[in-house]
Structures are given as structure tokens and as C-alpha cells.
Amino acid sequence: MTLPSLDTLWDIVRMAAREELIPLFADVVRHIKHDGSVVTVADVSMQKRLKSDLARHWPEYDFLGEEMTGDEHELLTAGGQGLWCVDPLDGTSNFATGIPYFAVSLALIINGRQELGMVYDPVRDECFMARRGQGARLNEMTLGVHEPPPPDALHRCMASVDFKRLQAPLAAQLGAYPPYGSQRNFGASSLEWCWLADGRFHVYLHGGQKLWDYAGGSLILAEAGGMATTLEGENIFNYSLKPRSVVAAATPALFSLWKTWLDANWKPVRD
């Protein structure tokens, strides 16, 4: 099987972002979708552009975009031998209000597993990318060789934690007795995966991500040497549209420390 070239894909995504996103940065009207999330004309135009560009280069693959309808989501995840899973603008609220932290995320899923992952930050012109079994990189730099190396203790770590989607008891415990040194959350899940892979964060926690939030970034982290599971200890990727919790770390050693703390302090709240 010959997969698309990462460099060709990078060129396509970079050009589309420069033409469809950057001219509208901080200058678009927001609309609220039925699930309460934000969408703008930039999300829709970027998705349309990527669907066209990817089909022109690789017509053999289907396309699943976040801004498609629910019926289209179910249809495309039900089968097919190859599928682009795309979030055309991850971090829409940031984008619409002028906060320069957003990204384009995509993954190529073939026979139910991720083969390629790419997350592009057009503000910094940083492209994180990975091919299954062949490592990950940031632009031309190999990911996974952290300088300086990550801390060897949880209390020295920089954490990325999305409190909004955590169950209240765990959020309260983290707020009152954080086991890490400091915490941030910037509002673009796919980019947070990549900053973790690059050692800018050391541990990560999110209460619920959709397929397009983690499909590209989780492969990039894995290929950079990081680890991730759900809070329940399951594999993150399961080719489902149901939200998945995320526990992740830049290294296996930090993952063990982080998951051990969470297992001791988290109990699922049943509806």
C-alpha cells in the first residue's frame, strides 16, 4: 500500500489554511451549533476546500469532516477502505475572538486504523505529522527527542487539563490538590496532543474528545514515544463518534505516574 506523501499533504493543508483561514482570523461571525459548539464561515469554507483538494489528489479515499451532518457522519464511519477524518478548524472560539491558538487536523484511516496524522498550526507555520511505524516530526525536525528532557516527577510537570469536560469530583480534586507543577488549557485539542508530543506539556487530561479531535494527534504522540489511554484504561482510538476521555503523557514513565494518581483519585460518576 502506497500512502500519500506527508510533504505533499503538508503543502495542501498549508496553502488551504493561508487562503481560507488566515484572512478571516479574528474577523468572523460566530454561530452556535445544536450541540452548543461554535462554527464560523471559516470552518465551512476550509472543510469544503480540503474535501476538494484531497479528492483531487487521492480520489480513492472518502472524507469525514466535523462540519458535516450527523447522517453523513454515521454513513461514512460505517464502512469504506479509506477515510480522511478532518477537523478543518480546531479551536474555533479562539480563532473567532483573536486568540492565536488553533489548527487544522486530519488523519487517514484505513481498515479501521490511523495510518497518517497531521496537525497544522498556521499562526506559527508548524506542521506536526506522523506515519504509522515511521515516527513523527515537526516540520523537518524529529519528534520524541525532548530538549530539555521531561521531568522525572509529576510535581515538576506542566499539565494540560480541560476542566470543562471533567466530572466535578475529579475537577475539584485537581483544583484543590494538583499533583503537577502548573496547568494550562488553550482550547484546541489536536494542537494540545502535538505540544505534548513536542514536550511543551508533560501530562494531559481531557474529559471527552470526538474522533476528529484525537485521530491525528494521538498517532503523532504515539509515534513520538508518548502514551495515552482513556480514564478507564482503554485505547483512545476506536473508530467511533462517541466522545472519549484522554489520559496522556510525553513519556511512558510519566504516563505511569499520572495514571496511577488518577486511578487513586477518580471514580466514575454514573448517571
mmCIF file of C-alpha atoms in Angstrom, residues 17-271:
data_model
loop_
_atom_site.group_PDB
_atom_site.id
_atom_site.type_symbol
_atom_site.label_atom_id
_atom_site.label_comp_id
_atom_site.label_asym_id
_atom_site.label_seq_id
_atom_site.Cartn_x
_atom_site.Cartn_y
_atom_site.Cartn_z
ATOM 1 C CA ALA A 17 -5.081 27.458 5.644
ATOM 2 C CA ARG A 18 -3.331 30.537 4.276
ATOM 3 C CA GLU A 19 -6.139 31.204 1.816
ATOM 4 C CA GLU A 20 -9.227 30.110 3.781
ATOM 5 C CA LEU A 21 -8.357 30.763 7.441
ATOM 6 C CA ILE A 22 -5.754 33.467 7.942
ATOM 7 C CA PRO A 23 -7.674 36.212 6.044
ATOM 8 C CA LEU A 24 -10.650 35.661 8.394
ATOM 9 C CA PHE A 25 -8.719 35.356 11.666
ATOM 10 C CA ALA A 26 -10.460 37.389 14.418
ATOM 11 C CA ASP A 27 -12.895 38.809 11.845
ATOM 12 C CA VAL A 28 -15.703 36.262 11.517
ATOM 13 C CA VAL A 29 -19.207 35.961 12.898
ATOM 14 C CA ARG A 30 -19.750 33.019 15.221
ATOM 15 C CA HIS A 31 -22.802 30.771 15.128
ATOM 16 C CA ILE A 32 -23.839 28.211 17.742
ATOM 17 C CA LYS A 33 -24.484 24.645 16.596
ATOM 18 C CA HIS A 34 -27.132 22.351 18.086
ATOM 19 C CA ASP A 35 -24.565 20.843 20.489
ATOM 20 C CA GLY A 36 -23.557 24.272 21.807
ATOM 21 C CA SER A 37 -20.219 24.444 19.988
ATOM 22 C CA VAL A 38 -19.166 27.353 17.791
ATOM 23 C CA VAL A 39 -18.953 27.347 13.989
ATOM 24 C CA THR A 40 -17.906 30.082 11.560
ATOM 25 C CA VAL A 41 -17.814 30.568 7.806
ATOM 26 C CA ALA A 42 -14.096 29.772 8.027
ATOM 27 C CA ASP A 43 -14.821 26.249 9.365
ATOM 28 C CA VAL A 44 -17.167 25.566 6.462
ATOM 29 C CA SER A 45 -15.004 27.078 3.722
ATOM 30 C CA MET A 46 -11.876 25.290 4.968
ATOM 31 C CA GLN A 47 -13.700 21.962 5.073
ATOM 32 C CA LYS A 48 -15.018 22.449 1.539
ATOM 33 C CA ARG A 49 -11.537 23.376 0.321
ATOM 34 C CA LEU A 50 -9.852 20.370 1.921
ATOM 35 C CA LYS A 51 -12.507 17.956 0.691
ATOM 36 C CA SER A 52 -11.948 19.187 -2.870
ATOM 37 C CA ASP A 53 -8.140 19.255 -2.688
ATOM 38 C CA LEU A 54 -7.824 15.819 -1.078
ATOM 39 C CA ALA A 55 -10.252 14.251 -3.554
ATOM 40 C CA ARG A 56 -8.319 15.704 -6.478
ATOM 41 C CA HIS A 57 -5.069 14.101 -5.277
ATOM 42 C CA TRP A 58 -6.448 10.895 -3.728
ATOM 43 C CA PRO A 59 -9.932 10.127 -5.102
ATOM 44 C CA GLU A 60 -9.874 6.628 -3.618
ATOM 45 C CA TYR A 61 -10.498 7.892 -0.068
ATOM 46 C CA ASP A 62 -13.760 9.075 1.478
ATOM 47 C CA PHE A 63 -14.000 12.238 3.557
ATOM 48 C CA LEU A 64 -15.365 12.772 7.087
ATOM 49 C CA GLY A 65 -15.410 16.388 8.289
ATOM 50 C CA GLU A 66 -16.571 17.764 11.615
ATOM 51 C CA GLU A 67 -18.968 20.206 9.943
ATOM 52 C CA MET A 68 -20.820 17.515 8.004
ATOM 53 C CA THR A 69 -24.303 16.486 9.134
ATOM 54 C CA GLY A 70 -24.908 13.723 11.636
ATOM 55 C CA ASP A 71 -26.320 11.437 8.956
ATOM 56 C CA GLU A 72 -23.189 11.903 6.858
ATOM 57 C CA HIS A 73 -21.002 11.114 9.880
ATOM 58 C CA GLU A 74 -22.796 7.840 10.533
ATOM 59 C CA LEU A 75 -22.747 6.842 6.872
ATOM 60 C CA LEU A 76 -19.043 7.403 6.403
ATOM 61 C CA THR A 77 -17.900 5.790 9.625
ATOM 62 C CA ALA A 78 -19.941 2.689 8.849
ATOM 63 C CA GLY A 79 -17.567 1.329 6.226
ATOM 64 C CA GLY A 80 -15.121 2.018 3.444
ATOM 65 C CA GLN A 81 -11.480 1.103 2.920
ATOM 66 C CA GLY A 82 -10.018 4.574 3.382
ATOM 67 C CA LEU A 83 -11.203 7.771 5.024
ATOM 68 C CA TRP A 84 -9.854 11.249 5.668
ATOM 69 C CA CYS A 85 -11.010 12.352 9.133
ATOM 70 C CA VAL A 86 -10.779 16.150 9.253
ATOM 71 C CA ASP A 87 -11.324 18.968 11.694
ATOM 72 C CA PRO A 88 -10.994 21.968 9.367
ATOM 73 C CA LEU A 89 -10.618 24.442 12.239
ATOM 74 C CA ASP A 90 -9.905 23.117 15.713
ATOM 75 C CA GLY A 91 -10.117 25.953 18.232
ATOM 76 C CA THR A 92 -12.903 27.892 16.534
ATOM 77 C CA SER A 93 -13.688 30.019 19.604
ATOM 78 C CA ASN A 94 -10.038 31.063 19.795
ATOM 79 C CA PHE A 95 -9.964 31.810 16.069
ATOM 80 C CA ALA A 96 -13.112 33.938 16.136
ATOM 81 C CA THR A 97 -12.002 36.031 19.112
ATOM 82 C CA GLY A 98 -8.418 36.617 18.014
ATOM 83 C CA ILE A 99 -6.569 34.114 20.204
ATOM 84 C CA PRO A 100 -3.724 32.694 18.064
ATOM 85 C CA TYR A 101 -4.096 29.050 19.076
ATOM 86 C CA PHE A 102 -5.967 26.963 16.514
ATOM 87 C CA ALA A 103 -5.129 24.281 13.981
ATOM 88 C CA VAL A 104 -6.185 22.129 11.057
ATOM 89 C CA SER A 105 -6.259 18.434 11.944
ATOM 90 C CA LEU A 106 -6.555 15.394 9.723
ATOM 91 C CA ALA A 107 -5.882 11.689 9.762
ATOM 92 C CA LEU A 108 -6.024 8.995 7.114
ATOM 93 C CA ILE A 109 -7.861 5.952 8.479
ATOM 94 C CA ILE A 110 -7.618 2.719 6.506
ATOM 95 C CA ASN A 111 -9.327 -0.516 7.553
ATOM 96 C CA GLY A 112 -10.145 0.962 10.942
ATOM 97 C CA ARG A 113 -6.739 2.270 11.994
ATOM 98 C CA GLN A 114 -4.796 5.512 11.688
ATOM 99 C CA GLU A 115 -2.098 5.424 9.006
ATOM 100 C CA LEU A 116 -1.252 9.134 8.747
ATOM 101 C CA GLY A 117 -1.778 12.051 11.103
ATOM 102 C CA MET A 118 -1.219 15.768 10.562
ATOM 103 C CA VAL A 119 -1.936 18.869 12.641
ATOM 104 C CA TYR A 120 -1.048 22.240 11.140
ATOM 105 C CA ASP A 121 -0.753 25.494 13.123
ATOM 106 C CA PRO A 122 -0.925 28.299 10.529
ATOM 107 C CA VAL A 123 -0.026 31.049 13.014
ATOM 108 C CA ARG A 124 3.390 29.538 13.788
ATOM 109 C CA ASP A 125 3.696 27.651 10.481
ATOM 110 C CA GLU A 126 4.249 24.476 12.493
ATOM 111 C CA CYS A 127 3.187 21.189 10.953
ATOM 112 C CA PHE A 128 3.158 18.121 13.183
ATOM 113 C CA MET A 129 2.932 14.881 11.234
ATOM 114 C CA ALA A 130 3.343 11.135 11.558
ATOM 115 C CA ARG A 131 3.156 7.934 9.561
ATOM 116 C CA ARG A 132 2.358 4.726 11.419
ATOM 117 C CA GLY A 133 5.549 2.887 12.353
ATOM 118 C CA GLN A 134 7.835 5.581 10.918
ATOM 119 C CA GLY A 135 7.994 8.191 13.655
ATOM 120 C CA ALA A 136 6.757 11.749 13.936
ATOM 121 C CA ARG A 137 8.151 15.139 13.075
ATOM 122 C CA LEU A 138 7.575 18.869 13.460
ATOM 123 C CA ASN A 139 8.292 20.417 10.064
ATOM 124 C CA GLU A 140 11.715 18.859 9.366
ATOM 125 C CA MET A 141 12.603 18.054 12.999
ATOM 126 C CA THR A 142 12.136 14.591 14.503
ATOM 127 C CA LEU A 143 9.767 14.497 17.469
ATOM 128 C CA GLY A 144 10.384 12.423 20.578
ATOM 129 C CA VAL A 145 13.891 13.588 21.416
ATOM 130 C CA HIS A 146 12.991 16.207 24.021
ATOM 131 C CA GLU A 147 15.399 19.017 24.856
ATOM 132 C CA PRO A 148 15.421 19.581 27.744
ATOM 133 C CA PRO A 149 14.235 16.116 28.799
ATOM 134 C CA PRO A 150 10.871 15.862 30.589
ATOM 135 C CA PRO A 151 10.791 15.969 34.401
ATOM 136 C CA ASP A 152 11.136 12.697 36.298
ATOM 137 C CA ALA A 153 8.498 13.622 38.894
ATOM 138 C CA LEU A 154 4.831 14.514 38.479
ATOM 139 C CA HIS A 155 5.031 17.576 40.711
ATOM 140 C CA ARG A 156 7.519 19.167 38.302
ATOM 141 C CA CYS A 157 5.319 18.674 35.233
ATOM 142 C CA MET A 158 3.479 21.177 33.064
ATOM 143 C CA ALA A 159 -0.024 19.792 32.587
ATOM 144 C CA SER A 160 -2.699 20.492 30.007
ATOM 145 C CA VAL A 161 -6.094 19.853 31.632
ATOM 146 C CA ASP A 162 -9.517 20.591 30.163
ATOM 147 C CA PHE A 163 -11.585 21.116 33.324
ATOM 148 C CA LYS A 164 -14.739 21.912 31.342
ATOM 149 C CA ARG A 165 -15.400 18.291 30.386
ATOM 150 C CA LEU A 166 -14.234 16.539 33.554
ATOM 151 C CA GLN A 167 -16.629 15.127 36.090
ATOM 152 C CA ALA A 168 -16.998 17.541 39.002
ATOM 153 C CA PRO A 169 -15.341 15.444 41.757
ATOM 154 C CA LEU A 170 -12.147 14.940 39.751
ATOM 155 C CA ALA A 171 -12.074 18.588 38.652
ATOM 156 C CA ALA A 172 -12.464 19.666 42.283
ATOM 157 C CA GLN A 173 -9.670 17.338 43.414
ATOM 158 C CA LEU A 174 -7.310 18.640 40.735
ATOM 159 C CA GLY A 175 -8.202 22.234 41.544
ATOM 160 C CA ALA A 176 -7.641 21.832 45.285
ATOM 161 C CA TYR A 177 -4.697 19.393 45.287
ATOM 162 C CA PRO A 178 -2.972 19.430 41.888
ATOM 163 C CA PRO A 179 -0.257 16.759 41.624
ATOM 164 C CA TYR A 180 1.577 18.637 38.844
ATOM 165 C CA GLY A 181 3.624 21.812 38.954
ATOM 166 C CA SER A 182 1.455 24.017 36.741
ATOM 167 C CA GLN A 183 -1.532 23.726 34.427
ATOM 168 C CA ARG A 184 -2.755 25.236 31.158
ATOM 169 C CA ASN A 185 -5.609 24.700 28.703
ATOM 170 C CA PHE A 186 -5.588 26.564 25.406
ATOM 171 C CA GLY A 187 -8.703 25.274 23.658
ATOM 172 C CA ALA A 188 -7.577 23.283 20.605
ATOM 173 C CA SER A 189 -7.382 19.566 21.384
ATOM 174 C CA SER A 190 -5.472 18.458 18.301
ATOM 175 C CA LEU A 191 -2.728 21.003 18.932
ATOM 176 C CA GLU A 192 -2.538 20.052 22.611
ATOM 177 C CA TRP A 193 -1.729 16.464 21.567
ATOM 178 C CA CYS A 194 1.133 17.807 19.466
ATOM 179 C CA TRP A 195 2.521 20.144 22.094
ATOM 180 C CA LEU A 196 2.597 17.131 24.392
ATOM 181 C CA ALA A 197 4.482 15.164 21.722
ATOM 182 C CA ASP A 198 6.995 18.012 21.496
ATOM 183 C CA GLY A 199 7.487 18.224 25.274
ATOM 184 C CA ARG A 200 5.806 21.614 25.709
ATOM 185 C CA PHE A 201 3.360 19.846 28.021
ATOM 186 C CA HIS A 202 4.295 16.768 30.014
ATOM 187 C CA VAL A 203 0.916 15.309 31.011
ATOM 188 C CA TYR A 204 -2.568 15.737 29.554
ATOM 189 C CA LEU A 205 -6.161 15.171 30.661
ATOM 190 C CA HIS A 206 -9.384 15.715 28.735
ATOM 191 C CA GLY A 207 -12.892 14.598 29.615
ATOM 192 C CA GLY A 208 -14.297 13.987 26.142
ATOM 193 C CA GLN A 209 -12.922 14.250 22.609
ATOM 194 C CA LYS A 210 -14.537 13.372 19.290
ATOM 195 C CA LEU A 211 -12.851 11.307 16.583
ATOM 196 C CA TRP A 212 -11.597 14.357 14.667
ATOM 197 C CA ASP A 213 -10.114 15.801 17.888
ATOM 198 C CA TYR A 214 -7.793 12.870 18.500
ATOM 199 C CA ALA A 215 -7.429 10.928 15.231
ATOM 200 C CA GLY A 216 -4.375 12.841 14.007
ATOM 201 C CA GLY A 217 -2.850 13.989 17.289
ATOM 202 C CA SER A 218 -2.954 10.658 19.090
ATOM 203 C CA LEU A 219 -0.983 8.996 16.277
ATOM 204 C CA ILE A 220 1.574 11.814 16.364
ATOM 205 C CA LEU A 221 2.012 11.411 20.133
ATOM 206 C CA ALA A 222 2.354 7.634 19.864
ATOM 207 C CA GLU A 223 4.941 7.891 17.098
ATOM 208 C CA ALA A 224 6.864 10.454 19.193
ATOM 209 C CA GLY A 225 7.090 7.973 22.066
ATOM 210 C CA GLY A 226 4.233 9.196 24.259
ATOM 211 C CA MET A 227 1.408 7.159 25.756
ATOM 212 C CA ALA A 228 -2.344 7.624 26.068
ATOM 213 C CA THR A 229 -5.460 5.768 27.192
ATOM 214 C CA THR A 230 -8.934 6.724 28.316
ATOM 215 C CA LEU A 231 -9.579 7.244 32.028
ATOM 216 C CA GLU A 232 -10.882 3.665 32.052
ATOM 217 C CA GLY A 233 -7.599 2.411 30.593
ATOM 218 C CA GLU A 234 -8.934 1.671 27.103
ATOM 219 C CA ASN A 235 -7.293 2.516 23.790
ATOM 220 C CA ILE A 236 -8.119 6.063 22.712
ATOM 221 C CA PHE A 237 -8.788 5.235 19.069
ATOM 222 C CA ASN A 238 -11.836 3.058 18.497
ATOM 223 C CA TYR A 239 -13.243 4.453 15.219
ATOM 224 C CA SER A 240 -16.372 5.723 16.942
ATOM 225 C CA LEU A 241 -18.159 9.061 17.062
ATOM 226 C CA LYS A 242 -18.738 8.749 20.792
ATOM 227 C CA PRO A 243 -16.610 11.108 22.944
ATOM 228 C CA ARG A 244 -13.509 9.564 24.538
ATOM 229 C CA SER A 245 -11.729 10.692 27.682
ATOM 230 C CA VAL A 246 -7.957 11.145 27.393
ATOM 231 C CA VAL A 247 -5.115 10.485 29.822
ATOM 232 C CA ALA A 248 -1.741 11.034 28.165
ATOM 233 C CA ALA A 249 1.901 11.834 28.839
ATOM 234 C CA ALA A 250 5.020 12.658 26.867
ATOM 235 C CA THR A 251 6.849 9.519 28.059
ATOM 236 C CA PRO A 252 5.833 6.069 29.357
ATOM 237 C CA ALA A 253 7.394 6.831 32.764
ATOM 238 C CA LEU A 254 5.349 9.998 33.211
ATOM 239 C CA PHE A 255 2.244 8.226 31.953
ATOM 240 C CA SER A 256 2.621 5.610 34.680
ATOM 241 C CA LEU A 257 2.904 8.283 37.378
ATOM 242 C CA TRP A 258 -0.026 10.294 36.003
ATOM 243 C CA LYS A 259 -2.350 7.309 35.504
ATOM 244 C CA THR A 260 -1.520 5.963 38.965
ATOM 245 C CA TRP A 261 -2.523 9.279 40.553
ATOM 246 C CA LEU A 262 -5.722 9.438 38.523
ATOM 247 C CA ASP A 263 -6.679 5.848 39.331
ATOM 248 C CA ALA A 264 -6.340 6.671 43.016
ATOM 249 C CA ASN A 265 -8.395 9.873 42.771
ATOM 250 C CA TRP A 266 -11.005 9.243 40.073
ATOM 251 C CA LYS A 267 -14.177 7.232 40.360
ATOM 252 C CA PRO A 268 -16.729 7.328 37.538
ATOM 253 C CA VAL A 269 -19.945 9.159 38.323
ATOM 254 C CA ARG A 270 -22.911 7.197 36.993
ATOM 255 C CA ASP A 271 -25.945 8.989 35.601
#
